[in-house]
Each structure stands twice: as structure tokens, then as C-alpha cells.
Short mmCIF file of C-alpha atoms and ligand atoms in Angstrom, two decimals:
data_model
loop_
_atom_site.label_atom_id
_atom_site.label_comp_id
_atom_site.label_asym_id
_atom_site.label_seq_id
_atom_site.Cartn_x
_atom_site.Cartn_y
_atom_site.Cartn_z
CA UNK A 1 83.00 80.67 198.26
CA UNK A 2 86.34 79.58 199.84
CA UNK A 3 89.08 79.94 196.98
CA UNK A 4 91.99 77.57 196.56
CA UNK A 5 94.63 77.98 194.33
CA UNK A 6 98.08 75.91 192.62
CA UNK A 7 101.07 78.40 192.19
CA UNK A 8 103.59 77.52 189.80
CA UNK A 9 105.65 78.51 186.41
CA UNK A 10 104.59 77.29 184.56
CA UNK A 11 101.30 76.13 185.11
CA UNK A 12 98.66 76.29 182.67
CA UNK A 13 98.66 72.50 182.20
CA UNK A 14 98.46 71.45 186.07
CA UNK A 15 95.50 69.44 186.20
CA UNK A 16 94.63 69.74 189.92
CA UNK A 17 91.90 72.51 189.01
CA UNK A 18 90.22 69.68 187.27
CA UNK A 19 91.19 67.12 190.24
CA UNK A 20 90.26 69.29 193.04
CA UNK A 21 87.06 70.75 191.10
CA UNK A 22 85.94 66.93 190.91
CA UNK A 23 86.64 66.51 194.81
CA UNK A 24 84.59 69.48 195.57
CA UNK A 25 81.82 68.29 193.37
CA UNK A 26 81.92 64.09 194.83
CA UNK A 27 81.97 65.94 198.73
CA UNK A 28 79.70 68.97 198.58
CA UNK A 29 82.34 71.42 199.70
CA UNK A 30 81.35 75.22 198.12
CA UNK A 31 84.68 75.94 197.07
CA UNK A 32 86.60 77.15 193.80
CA UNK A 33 90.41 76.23 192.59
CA UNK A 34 91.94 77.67 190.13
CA UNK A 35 96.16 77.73 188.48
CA UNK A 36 98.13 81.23 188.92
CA UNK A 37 101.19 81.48 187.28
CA UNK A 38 103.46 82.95 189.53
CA UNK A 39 106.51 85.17 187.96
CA UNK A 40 109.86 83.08 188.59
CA UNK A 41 110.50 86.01 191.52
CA UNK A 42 106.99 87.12 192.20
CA UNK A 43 106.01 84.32 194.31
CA UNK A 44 105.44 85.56 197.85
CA UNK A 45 103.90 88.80 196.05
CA UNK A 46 101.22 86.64 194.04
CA UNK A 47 100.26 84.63 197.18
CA UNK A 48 100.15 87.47 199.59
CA UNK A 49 97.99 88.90 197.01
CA UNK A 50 95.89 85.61 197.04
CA UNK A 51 95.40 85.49 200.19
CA UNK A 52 94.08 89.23 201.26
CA UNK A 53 91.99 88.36 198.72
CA UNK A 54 90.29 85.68 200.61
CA UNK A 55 92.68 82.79 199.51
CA UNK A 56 92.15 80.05 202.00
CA UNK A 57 94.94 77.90 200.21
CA UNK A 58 96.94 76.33 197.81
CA UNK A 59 99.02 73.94 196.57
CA UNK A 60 102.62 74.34 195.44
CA UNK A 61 104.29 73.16 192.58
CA UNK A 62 107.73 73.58 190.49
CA UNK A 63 109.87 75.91 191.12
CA UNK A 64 108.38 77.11 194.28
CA UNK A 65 107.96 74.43 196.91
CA UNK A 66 111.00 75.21 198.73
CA UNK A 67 110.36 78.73 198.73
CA UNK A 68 107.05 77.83 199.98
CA UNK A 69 108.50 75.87 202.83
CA UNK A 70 110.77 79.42 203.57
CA UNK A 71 107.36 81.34 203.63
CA UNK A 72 105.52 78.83 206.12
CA UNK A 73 105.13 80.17 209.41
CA UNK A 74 104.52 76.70 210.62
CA UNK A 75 105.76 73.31 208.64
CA UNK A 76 104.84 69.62 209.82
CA UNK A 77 107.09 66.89 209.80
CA UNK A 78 106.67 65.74 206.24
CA UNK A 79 108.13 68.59 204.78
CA UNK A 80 110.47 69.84 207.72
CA UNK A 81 112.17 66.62 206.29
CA UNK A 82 111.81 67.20 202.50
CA UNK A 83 112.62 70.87 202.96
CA UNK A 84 109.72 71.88 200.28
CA UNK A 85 105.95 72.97 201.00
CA UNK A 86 103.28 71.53 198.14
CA UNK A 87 100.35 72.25 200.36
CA UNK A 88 99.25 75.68 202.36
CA UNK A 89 96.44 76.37 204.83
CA UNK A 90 95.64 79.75 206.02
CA UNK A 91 94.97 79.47 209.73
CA UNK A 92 91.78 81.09 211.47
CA UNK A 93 94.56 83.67 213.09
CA UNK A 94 96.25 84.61 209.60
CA UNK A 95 99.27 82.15 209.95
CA UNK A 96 100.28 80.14 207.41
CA UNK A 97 100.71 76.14 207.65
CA UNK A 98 103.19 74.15 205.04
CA UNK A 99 102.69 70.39 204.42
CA UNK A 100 104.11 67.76 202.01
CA UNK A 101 101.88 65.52 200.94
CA UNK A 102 103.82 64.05 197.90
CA UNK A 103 105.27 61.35 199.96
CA UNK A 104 101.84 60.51 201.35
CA UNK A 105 100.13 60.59 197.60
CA UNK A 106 103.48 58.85 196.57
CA UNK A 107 102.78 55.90 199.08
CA UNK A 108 99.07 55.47 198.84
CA UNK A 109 98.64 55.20 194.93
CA UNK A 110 101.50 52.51 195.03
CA UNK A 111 99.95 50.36 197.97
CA UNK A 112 96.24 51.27 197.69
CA UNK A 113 95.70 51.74 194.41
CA UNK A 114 98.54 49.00 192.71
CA UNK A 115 98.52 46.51 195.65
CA UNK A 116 102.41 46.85 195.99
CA UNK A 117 104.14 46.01 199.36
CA UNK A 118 107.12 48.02 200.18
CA UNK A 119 108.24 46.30 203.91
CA UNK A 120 110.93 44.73 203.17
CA UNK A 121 111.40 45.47 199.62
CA UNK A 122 114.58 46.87 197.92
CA UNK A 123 114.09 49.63 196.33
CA UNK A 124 116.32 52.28 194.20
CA UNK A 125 115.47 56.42 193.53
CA UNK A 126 116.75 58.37 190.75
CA UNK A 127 117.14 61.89 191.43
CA UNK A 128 118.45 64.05 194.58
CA UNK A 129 116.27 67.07 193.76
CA UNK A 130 112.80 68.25 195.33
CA UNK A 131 110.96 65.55 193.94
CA UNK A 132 113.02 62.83 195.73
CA UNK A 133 113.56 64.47 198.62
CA UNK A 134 109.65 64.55 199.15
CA UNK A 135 109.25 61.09 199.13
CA UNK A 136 112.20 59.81 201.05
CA UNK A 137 110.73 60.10 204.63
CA UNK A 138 107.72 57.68 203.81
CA UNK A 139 109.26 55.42 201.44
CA UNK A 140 112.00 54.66 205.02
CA UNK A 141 108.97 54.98 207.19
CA UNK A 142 107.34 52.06 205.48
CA UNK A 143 109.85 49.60 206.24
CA UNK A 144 111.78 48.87 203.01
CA UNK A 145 115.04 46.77 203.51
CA UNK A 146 116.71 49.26 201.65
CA UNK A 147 116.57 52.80 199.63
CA UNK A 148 119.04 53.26 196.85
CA UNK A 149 119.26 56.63 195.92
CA UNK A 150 121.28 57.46 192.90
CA UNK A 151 121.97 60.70 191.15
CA UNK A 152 123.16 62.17 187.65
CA UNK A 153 125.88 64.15 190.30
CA UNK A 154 126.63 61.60 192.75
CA UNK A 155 127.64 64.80 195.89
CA UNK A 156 123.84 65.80 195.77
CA UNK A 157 122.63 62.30 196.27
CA UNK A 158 125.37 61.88 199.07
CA UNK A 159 124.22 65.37 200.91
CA UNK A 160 120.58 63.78 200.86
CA UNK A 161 120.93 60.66 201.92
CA UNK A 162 122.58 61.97 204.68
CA UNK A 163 119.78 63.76 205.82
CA UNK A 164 118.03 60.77 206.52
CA UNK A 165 120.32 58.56 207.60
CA UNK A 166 118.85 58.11 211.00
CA UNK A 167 115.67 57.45 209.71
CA UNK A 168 116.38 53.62 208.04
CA UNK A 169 118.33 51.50 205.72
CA UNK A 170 119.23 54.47 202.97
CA UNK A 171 122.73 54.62 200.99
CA UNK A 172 124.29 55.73 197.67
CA UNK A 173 124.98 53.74 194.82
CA UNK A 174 126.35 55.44 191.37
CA UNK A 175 123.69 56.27 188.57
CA UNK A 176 125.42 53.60 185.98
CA UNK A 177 125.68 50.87 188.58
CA UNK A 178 123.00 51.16 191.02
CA UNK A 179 122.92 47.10 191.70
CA UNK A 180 120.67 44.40 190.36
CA UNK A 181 117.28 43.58 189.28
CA UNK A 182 115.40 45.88 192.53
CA UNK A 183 111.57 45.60 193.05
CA UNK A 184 110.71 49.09 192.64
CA UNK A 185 112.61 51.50 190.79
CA UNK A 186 111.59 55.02 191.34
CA UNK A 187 112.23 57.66 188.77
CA UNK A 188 112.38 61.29 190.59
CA UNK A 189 114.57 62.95 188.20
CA UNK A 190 113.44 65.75 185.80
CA UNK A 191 114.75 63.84 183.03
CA UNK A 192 111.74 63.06 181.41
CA UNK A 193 110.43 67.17 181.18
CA UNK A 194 112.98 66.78 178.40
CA UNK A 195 112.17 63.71 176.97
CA UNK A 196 115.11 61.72 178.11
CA UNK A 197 115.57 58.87 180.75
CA UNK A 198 118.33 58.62 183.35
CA UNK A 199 120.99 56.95 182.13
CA UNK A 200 120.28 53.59 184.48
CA UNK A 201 121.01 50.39 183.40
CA UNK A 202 119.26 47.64 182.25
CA UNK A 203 120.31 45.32 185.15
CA UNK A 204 118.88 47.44 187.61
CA UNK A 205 115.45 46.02 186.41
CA UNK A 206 114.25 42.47 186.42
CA UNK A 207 111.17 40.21 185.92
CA UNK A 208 109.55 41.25 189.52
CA UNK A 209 110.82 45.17 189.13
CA UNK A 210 107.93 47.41 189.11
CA UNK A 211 108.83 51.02 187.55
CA UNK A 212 107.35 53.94 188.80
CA UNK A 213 107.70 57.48 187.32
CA UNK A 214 106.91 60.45 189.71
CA UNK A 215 105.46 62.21 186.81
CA UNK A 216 102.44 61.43 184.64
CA UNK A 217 101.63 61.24 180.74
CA UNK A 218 104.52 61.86 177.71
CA UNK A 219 107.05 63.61 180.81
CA UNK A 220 107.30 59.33 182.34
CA UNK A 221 107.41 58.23 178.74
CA UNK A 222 111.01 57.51 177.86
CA UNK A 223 111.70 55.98 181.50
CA UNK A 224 109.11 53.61 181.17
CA UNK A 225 109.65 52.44 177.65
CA UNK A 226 113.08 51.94 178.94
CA UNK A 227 111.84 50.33 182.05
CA UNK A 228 110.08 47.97 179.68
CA UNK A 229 112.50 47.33 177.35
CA UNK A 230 114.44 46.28 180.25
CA UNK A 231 112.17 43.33 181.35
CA UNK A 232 110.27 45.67 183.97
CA UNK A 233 106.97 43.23 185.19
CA UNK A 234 105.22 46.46 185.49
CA UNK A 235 105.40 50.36 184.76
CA UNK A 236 102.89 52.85 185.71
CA UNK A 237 103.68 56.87 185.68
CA UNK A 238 102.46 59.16 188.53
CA UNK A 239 99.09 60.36 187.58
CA UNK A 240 97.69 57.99 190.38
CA UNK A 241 100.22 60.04 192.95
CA UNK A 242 99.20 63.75 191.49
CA UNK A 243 95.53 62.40 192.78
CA UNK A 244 96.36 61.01 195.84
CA UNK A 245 98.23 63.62 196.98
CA UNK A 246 95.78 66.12 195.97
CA UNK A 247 93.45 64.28 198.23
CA UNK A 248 95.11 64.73 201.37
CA UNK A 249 95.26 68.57 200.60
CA UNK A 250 91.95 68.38 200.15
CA UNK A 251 91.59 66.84 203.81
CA UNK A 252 93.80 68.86 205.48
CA UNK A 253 92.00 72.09 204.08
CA UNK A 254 88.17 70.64 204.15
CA UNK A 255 88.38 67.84 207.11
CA UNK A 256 86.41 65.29 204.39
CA UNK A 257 88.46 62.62 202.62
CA UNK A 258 87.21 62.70 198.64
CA UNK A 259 87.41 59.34 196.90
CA UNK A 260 90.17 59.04 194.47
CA UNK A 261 89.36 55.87 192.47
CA UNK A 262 86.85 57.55 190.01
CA UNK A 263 88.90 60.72 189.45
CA UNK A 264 92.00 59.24 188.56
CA UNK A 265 89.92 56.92 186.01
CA UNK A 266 88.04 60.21 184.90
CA UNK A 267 91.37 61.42 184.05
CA UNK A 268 92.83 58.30 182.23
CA UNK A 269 89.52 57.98 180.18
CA UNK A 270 90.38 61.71 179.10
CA UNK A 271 94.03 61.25 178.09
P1 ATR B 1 112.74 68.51 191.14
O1 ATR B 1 112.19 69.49 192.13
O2 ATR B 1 111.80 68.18 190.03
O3 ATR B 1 113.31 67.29 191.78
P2 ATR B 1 115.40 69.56 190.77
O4 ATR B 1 115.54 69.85 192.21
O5 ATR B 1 115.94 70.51 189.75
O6 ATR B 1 113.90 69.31 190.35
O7 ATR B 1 116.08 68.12 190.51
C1 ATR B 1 116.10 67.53 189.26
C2 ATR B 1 116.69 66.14 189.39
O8 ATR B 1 116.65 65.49 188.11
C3 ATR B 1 118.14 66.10 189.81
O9 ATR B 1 118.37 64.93 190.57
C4 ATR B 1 118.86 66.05 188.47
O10 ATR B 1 120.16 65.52 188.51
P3 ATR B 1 121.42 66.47 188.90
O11 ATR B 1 121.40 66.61 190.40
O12 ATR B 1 122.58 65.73 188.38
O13 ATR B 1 121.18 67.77 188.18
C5 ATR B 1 117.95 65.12 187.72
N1 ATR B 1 118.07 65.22 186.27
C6 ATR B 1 117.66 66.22 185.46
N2 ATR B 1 117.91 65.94 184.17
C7 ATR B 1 118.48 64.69 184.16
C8 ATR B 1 118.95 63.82 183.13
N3 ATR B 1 118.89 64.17 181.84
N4 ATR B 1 119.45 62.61 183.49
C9 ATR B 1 119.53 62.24 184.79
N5 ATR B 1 119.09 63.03 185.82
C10 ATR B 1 118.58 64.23 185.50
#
């Protein structure tokens, strides 16, 4: 059976085992996933090792996705521009392929699976680390009328943005006073691994501001409840994104497209 794989430290509480092992089941693909804890500098080593053992993938999670990206032999465009692999496909001839598909998964569980239109719309990311720099390239490709992007250190929000400042309407704005009442606000910080919210204020939310937090279950918990507390008409956390963009791995490794709708309510049912 073809194996796939998600590298990360830690890791034991990844769910896309579960996600992809339910994709394999819904499509009829013989295949088997499971999580290996990298060590913090045994990365390369443990997917090397993976892979001359008949390791046909994997995904890529925290810390490793940029080193990931380093490893690639090939990257596409997606994560050329984010700088940070979550997705690997071993070639027929032994090379080694890098994509991002965080953006992608980002995108297609806000419009697909919460109806949410983003031409047009203003919208404002915390964070200036991996996580935002994933999703910045879609979030411009999909036509907002602006991207806010404000950061805890206001240089490393500065050096991104300017990354992609040919690519559409995005600036800087400070964390504390990002501007008023946006549709979306995006949390991409790491914040919320600690239990804590970025310290955004109230006015940056209104009564059409949906909240979205890049990560799923108690990690999105204190920027939501401060999203709601803020008059937020809606807050979701990113367990509909970890699916999504699980699913386009699973595409760009299998060539079939799994449906997502009754694996991300399999996994709400069991939370
Ligand atoms: P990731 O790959 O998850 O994005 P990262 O690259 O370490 O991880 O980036 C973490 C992001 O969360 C950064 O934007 C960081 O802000 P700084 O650049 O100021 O460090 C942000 N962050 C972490 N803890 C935070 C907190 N308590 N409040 C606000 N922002 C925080």
C-alpha cells in the first residue's frame, strides 16, 4: 500500500490521519497515513528515511514547513510565494515536489463551505508568521478591496506585505489600531496555542464582521470569544480549512477529489 505521512513536533494530536484515513475510505484509494514526530533537527533525516522506505508523501506541519520548502526540489507557485511547503509528492523519477495548499483550504472552507464573498471585501490578518504568509497570495488573488495585515512586531508585518505588494491592494496597519468594523477578520497568529488573543480592538469588529481563526478547537477559543464579545455577526475556527486543505493534498497525490462536507461534520460530531 502507498504510505503517506504528516511530519511535525509535535504531532500526536494532528488529526489528518483521521481526515485523510476517511478520504481514502469515501474514494477507494489503497493507501495508509500515519503522524511521525520529527526531532526539532531531525527533519530531513526522518523523511529521507520515509521515503526509501516507500513514502510516497506527506504533509507538513509546525515547525517544519519552511524547511520543507528548502528541501523541495521543485515548489509551485503557492508556496514559492508563502516560502513554506505543507504538502510533498515523491515524483516517479525520485524528485521531490512542495505545494501550499493552506491558502487553497483557507479559501474554499470560507466561500464553499460558509457562503462568504471576499471580492471586494475589506479584510484585516493578524500575524506575519508562516501561517499568514500561506494565505496571503489567495486571499489578494480573490479580489478583496483590501488586506490589512497587522502584527504583534509591526517590521515583520512590513517585510511581508512587501512581498506581495505587486500582487493587490495589501498594506500595514498597527495591531492596536488596525481600522474599523472590517468584514472578515483573520486570526493567523499563534496566540491562541497559548490561550491568549491578539491584542486587537474591539472596533476592528462590527455587526457584518465575520471572525475566522486559522486554527481549530480550544487553540481559536479566546479569539473568538473576543470576536464575539466584540459584536462579531459570526465566528467559526479553522477545522473546516485543516479539511479542505487536506483535500487538495489528497488530489494532488491521488488525482481524485474526496468530498469534504461529511468529514468535517464527522469531526465536529466527535469534538
Ligand atoms: P506560524 O507558522 O504559526 O505563523 P510563527 O511564524 O512563529 O508561527 O508566527 C507566529 C505569529 O503569531 C507571529 O505573527 C507572532 O507575532 P510576532 O511576529 O510579534 O512574534 C504572532 N503571535 C504569537 N503570540 C502572539 C501573541 N500573544 N499576541 C499577538 N501575536 C502573537
Amino acid at each position: 500500500m502507498d504510505r503517506y505521512a504528516v511530519f511535525g513536533h509535535p504531532v500526536r494530536h494532528s488529526l489528518s490521519p483521521q481526515i485523510h484515513t476517511a478520504f481514502a475510505a469515501q474514494t477507494g484509494q489503497a493507501l495508509t497515513y500515519q503522524a511521525i514526530e520529527a526531532p526539532l533537527d531531525g527533519f530531513a533525516a526522518t523523511l529521507r528515511a520515509f521515503i526509501a522506505d516507500g513514502g510516497r508523501g506527506g504533509n507538513v506541519t509546525v515547525p517544519f514547513k519552511e524547511e520543507a520548502f528548502r528541501l523541495a526540489d521543485r515548489c509551485d507557485e503557492l508556496a514559492r510565494q508563502a516560502q513554506a511547503v505543507n504538502t510533498l509528492r515523491v515524483e516517479p523519477d525520485g524528485g521531490l515536489s512542495g505545494f501550499n495548499t493552506d491558502g487553497i483550504g483557507l479559501l474554499r472552507d470560507l466561500t464553499q463551505n460558509l457562503g462568504v464573498e471576499l471580492r471586494d471585501r475589506r479584510v484585516l490578518l493578524l500575524g506575519a508568521g508562516g501561517a499568514a504568509a500561506g494565505v496571503i497570495g489567495p486571499l489578494l488573488a480573490a479580489g478583496v478591496a483590501e488586506l490589512v495585515l497587522a502584527n504583534r512586531t509591526a517590521a515583520r508585518a512590513a517585510t511581508l506585505a512587501a512581498r506581495f505588494a505587486g500582487q493587490g491592494p495589501i498594506r500595514t496597519a498597527p495591531l492596536e489600531a488596525p481600522g474599523e468594523a472590517f468584514d472578515l477578520v483573520l486570526n493567523a497568529t499563534a496566540a491562541g496555542l497559548g490561550g491568549q488573543a491578539p491584542a486587537v480592538p474591539a472596533a476592528a469588529f462590527g455587526p457584518h464582521t465575520l471572525a475566522y481563526d486559522l486554527v481549530y478547537g480550544a487553540a481559536a477559543a479566546a479569539f473568538l470569544a473576543l470576536a464575539r464579545a466584540a459584536g462579531a455577526r459570526a465566528c467559526h475556527d479553522g477545522l473546516g480549512m485543516l479539511v479542505e486543505q487536506a483535500a487538495e493534498a489528497f488530489w494532488l497525490w491521488r488525482g481524485v477529489r474526496p468530498a469534504t462536507a461529511p468529514v468535517i461534520a464527522a469531526l465536529r460530531g466527535a469534538a
